[in-house]
Coordinates of C-alpha atoms in Angstrom, one line a residue:
M1 CA 88.7 150.7 89.4
G2 CA 91.8 151.4 88.7
R3 CA 93.6 155.4 86.8
T4 CA 95.0 154.3 83.7
L5 CA 98.6 157.1 84.2
V6 CA 101.0 158.1 81.8
I7 CA 104.2 159.5 82.4
G8 CA 106.0 161.9 80.6
D9 CA 110.3 162.6 80.5
I10 CA 112.2 162.9 82.9
H11 CA 114.5 163.4 82.8
G12 CA 116.9 162.4 85.3
G13 CA 114.8 164.0 87.9
L14 CA 114.4 162.3 91.0
K15 CA 113.2 164.7 92.7
A16 CA 110.7 165.9 90.4
L17 CA 109.0 162.3 90.1
E18 CA 108.4 161.4 93.5
Q19 CA 107.0 165.2 94.1
V20 CA 104.3 164.7 91.4
L21 CA 103.7 161.3 92.7
D22 CA 103.0 162.3 96.2
K23 CA 100.5 165.1 94.6
V24 CA 98.6 162.1 92.3
K25 CA 98.3 159.5 95.9
L26 CA 99.1 155.9 93.4
N27 CA 96.5 153.6 94.6
K28 CA 97.1 149.2 94.6
D29 CA 94.7 149.7 91.1
D30 CA 96.9 151.7 89.1
T31 CA 99.0 151.3 86.0
L32 CA 101.4 153.8 85.2
I33 CA 102.2 153.9 81.8
F34 CA 105.9 156.0 82.0
L35 CA 107.2 157.2 78.0
G36 CA 110.4 156.6 78.1
D37 CA 113.8 159.2 78.4
Y38 CA 114.2 158.1 82.5
V39 CA 117.6 158.9 82.4
D40 CA 120.6 162.3 80.3
G41 CA 119.7 165.8 82.4
W42 CA 120.1 165.9 86.2
S43 CA 121.6 164.3 88.3
D44 CA 119.7 161.4 89.4
S45 CA 119.5 159.8 86.1
A46 CA 120.5 156.1 87.6
Q47 CA 118.1 156.4 90.6
V48 CA 115.0 157.0 88.5
I49 CA 115.6 153.3 87.8
S50 CA 115.7 152.0 90.7
L51 CA 112.5 153.7 91.5
L52 CA 110.5 153.0 89.3
I53 CA 112.0 149.5 89.6
E54 CA 110.4 149.8 93.0
L55 CA 107.2 151.3 91.8
K56 CA 107.3 147.9 89.3
E57 CA 106.8 145.2 92.6
S58 CA 104.4 147.2 94.5
Y59 CA 102.7 148.8 90.5
N60 CA 100.7 147.8 87.3
C61 CA 103.8 149.7 85.3
I62 CA 104.1 149.5 82.0
F63 CA 107.5 151.4 80.4
V64 CA 109.0 152.2 77.6
R65 CA 112.1 152.6 75.7
G66 CA 113.4 156.6 74.8
N67 CA 116.1 157.0 72.5
H68 CA 117.8 158.7 75.7
D69 CA 117.0 155.5 77.3
D70 CA 118.1 153.6 74.7
L71 CA 121.1 155.6 74.2
C72 CA 122.3 155.3 77.7
Y73 CA 122.0 151.3 77.3
S74 CA 124.6 151.5 74.7
W75 CA 126.6 153.0 76.7
L76 CA 126.0 150.1 80.2
Q77 CA 127.0 147.9 77.1
Q78 CA 129.7 149.2 76.0
K79 CA 131.3 151.8 77.7
T80 CA 131.5 153.9 74.2
Y81 CA 129.5 156.9 73.8
Y82 CA 129.4 159.7 71.0
P83 CA 129.8 162.9 71.9
E84 CA 126.7 164.3 71.3
W85 CA 125.1 162.1 73.7
V86 CA 127.3 164.0 76.3
E87 CA 126.6 167.2 75.2
H88 CA 122.6 166.6 75.4
G89 CA 122.7 165.1 79.2
G90 CA 125.3 161.7 78.5
Q91 CA 127.4 162.8 81.5
A92 CA 125.4 163.4 84.2
T93 CA 124.1 160.3 83.4
M94 CA 127.9 158.7 83.2
D95 CA 128.8 160.4 86.4
S96 CA 125.2 158.7 88.9
Y97 CA 126.0 155.1 87.8
A98 CA 129.5 156.0 89.3
K99 CA 127.3 154.9 92.3
I100 CA 125.9 151.9 91.4
S101 CA 126.8 148.8 93.2
E102 CA 127.6 146.3 90.8
E103 CA 124.5 144.2 92.0
E104 CA 122.0 147.4 91.3
L105 CA 123.5 147.7 87.9
K106 CA 122.1 143.9 87.1
K107 CA 119.2 145.1 87.6
H108 CA 119.5 148.5 85.7
F109 CA 120.5 146.1 82.9
E110 CA 117.1 143.8 83.6
F111 CA 115.5 147.1 83.9
Y112 CA 116.5 148.3 79.9
E113 CA 116.0 145.1 77.8
N114 CA 112.1 144.8 78.8
L115 CA 111.8 148.1 78.3
V116 CA 108.9 148.3 74.9
D117 CA 108.9 150.5 72.3
Y118 CA 105.2 150.7 72.6
Y119 CA 102.6 149.8 74.5
I120 CA 98.7 149.4 73.0
D121 CA 95.7 149.1 75.2
D122 CA 91.9 147.3 75.2
N123 CA 90.5 152.1 74.3
N124 CA 92.6 151.6 70.7
R125 CA 94.6 153.6 73.2
L126 CA 98.5 153.4 71.2
F127 CA 101.2 154.6 74.1
V128 CA 104.9 155.5 71.8
H129 CA 107.8 157.6 72.7
A130 CA 108.7 159.2 70.0
G131 CA 106.4 158.2 67.2
F132 CA 106.3 155.5 63.8
T133 CA 105.9 156.2 60.9
S134 CA 104.5 153.8 59.6
L135 CA 100.8 153.7 57.3
H136 CA 99.3 150.8 59.1
G137 CA 100.6 151.1 63.3
P138 CA 104.4 150.6 64.5
H139 CA 103.9 147.4 64.0
K140 CA 104.5 147.5 60.2
E141 CA 107.2 150.2 61.6
Y142 CA 110.0 148.9 59.1
F143 CA 113.2 150.3 61.2
N144 CA 111.6 150.2 64.8
K145 CA 114.3 152.9 66.1
L146 CA 111.6 155.7 64.6
C147 CA 109.3 154.2 67.4
Y148 CA 111.5 156.8 69.7
W149 CA 113.3 158.7 67.3
D150 CA 110.3 160.3 65.4
R151 CA 108.5 163.8 65.5
T152 CA 107.0 163.3 62.0
L153 CA 104.9 161.9 64.0
W154 CA 104.0 165.3 66.2
E155 CA 105.7 167.2 63.7
T156 CA 101.8 166.1 61.4
A157 CA 99.3 165.9 64.2
L158 CA 100.5 169.6 65.1
A159 CA 100.3 171.7 61.8
L160 CA 97.0 169.6 60.6
D161 CA 94.4 171.8 60.0
P162 CA 91.3 171.2 62.2
N163 CA 89.5 172.1 60.5
L164 CA 89.5 168.9 57.4
Q165 CA 87.5 165.8 57.7
K166 CA 88.8 162.8 58.6
T167 CA 87.0 161.4 56.2
N168 CA 88.6 163.3 53.0
D169 CA 91.7 161.5 51.8
K170 CA 94.4 164.7 51.8
Y171 CA 94.2 162.9 56.2
P172 CA 97.0 161.7 57.1
K173 CA 96.1 158.4 57.3
R174 CA 98.4 157.7 60.2
L175 CA 96.7 159.1 62.7
L176 CA 93.8 156.8 61.9
I177 CA 94.3 154.3 63.3
F178 CA 94.4 154.5 67.4
D179 CA 91.5 157.1 69.2
E180 CA 94.3 158.6 71.3
I181 CA 98.4 158.4 71.2
Y182 CA 100.4 159.5 73.4
I183 CA 103.9 160.9 73.0
G184 CA 106.7 162.2 74.7
H185 CA 110.3 163.6 73.1
T186 CA 109.6 166.4 71.8
P187 CA 108.8 167.8 74.0
V188 CA 106.2 171.6 74.5
T189 CA 108.3 174.5 75.7
R190 CA 109.3 174.3 71.9
I191 CA 105.7 176.2 71.1
N192 CA 105.7 177.8 74.4
Q193 CA 103.5 175.8 76.5
T194 CA 104.3 173.7 80.4
I195 CA 101.4 172.0 80.1
P196 CA 100.2 168.7 78.3
V197 CA 98.8 169.5 74.4
N198 CA 96.6 168.0 72.4
A199 CA 96.9 168.1 68.7
T200 CA 93.7 165.8 65.7
C201 CA 94.4 161.8 68.6
V202 CA 97.9 163.0 70.4
W203 CA 98.3 163.7 73.6
N204 CA 102.4 165.4 73.9
I205 CA 102.6 164.9 78.5
D206 CA 106.7 165.2 77.4
T207 CA 105.5 168.5 79.1
G208 CA 110.2 170.0 78.8
A209 CA 110.9 168.7 82.1
A210 CA 114.7 168.3 81.3
F211 CA 114.5 172.2 80.8
K212 CA 111.8 175.0 82.5
G213 CA 109.4 172.6 82.3
P214 CA 107.7 170.7 85.0
L215 CA 107.6 166.6 84.3
T216 CA 103.9 166.2 84.1
V217 CA 101.1 162.7 84.8
M218 CA 98.7 162.9 83.7
D219 CA 95.3 160.4 83.6
V220 CA 94.0 159.6 80.0
N221 CA 90.5 158.9 80.9
T222 CA 89.9 162.2 83.1
K223 CA 92.4 164.5 81.2
Q224 CA 92.9 165.4 84.8
W225 CA 96.7 166.2 84.7
W226 CA 99.3 166.6 87.8
Q227 CA 102.0 168.0 87.5
S228 CA 106.1 169.0 89.5
D229 CA 107.6 172.4 90.3
P230 CA 109.5 173.3 86.9
V231 CA 111.9 171.0 87.3
Y232 CA 115.1 173.4 87.0
Q233 CA 114.1 175.3 90.6
I234 CA 114.0 171.4 92.1
Y235 CA 117.5 170.6 91.1
S236 CA 118.6 175.1 91.2
D237 CA 122.0 173.3 91.4
E238 CA 122.6 172.3 88.4
K239 CA 122.4 172.7 84.4
G240 CA 120.2 170.0 83.6
R241 CA 119.9 169.8 79.9
N242 CA 119.6 174.3 79.4

């Protein structure tokens, strides 16, 4: 039986992705769930997308939409952008797309169009880039963009008193819907960590690859994880989002 592997935010770190996948030693029956933010940061954003498209040909891959992916796709469609996007890694992405052929770009458009806002597996585990605000789950979210922009789910899980019982009326209803939730979006380097962090039922797999941390892949069944070198060391002549 294959593994279910969840992959944190990549942010253009192609070399880090290749390094950590080599450590994982993929099997043909593995399922790979990518949590989004494939672009913006290091210099290989477009090349990351090309590799993900190749992986899809050999493995069962699920690609969740990240906020940076949405921003990049908007730019690719209209060739317009927000100045804030450039400041947060967008310039490196634009530069990387200058090296992509028109034929390859068409495949990238299809990739972005087929991203999913979230994925729920047969074991009632949710995989989403950021979070959700509806008390009934992401499928009842009024604004689908919150699936890749929300930070309140993680903040709630992180701040929750671990002694509070699930039967208590004060227990957050959002944290009762799924057995486990896997997210990225808010790097755990903000709380001085560089490994996956578990708070209540939420696992944060964004270990800060865009900044000073490594890229992480985790087996959701065994909780074993593998990491690249700190990505800023791999791209030592670049700033990333630092």
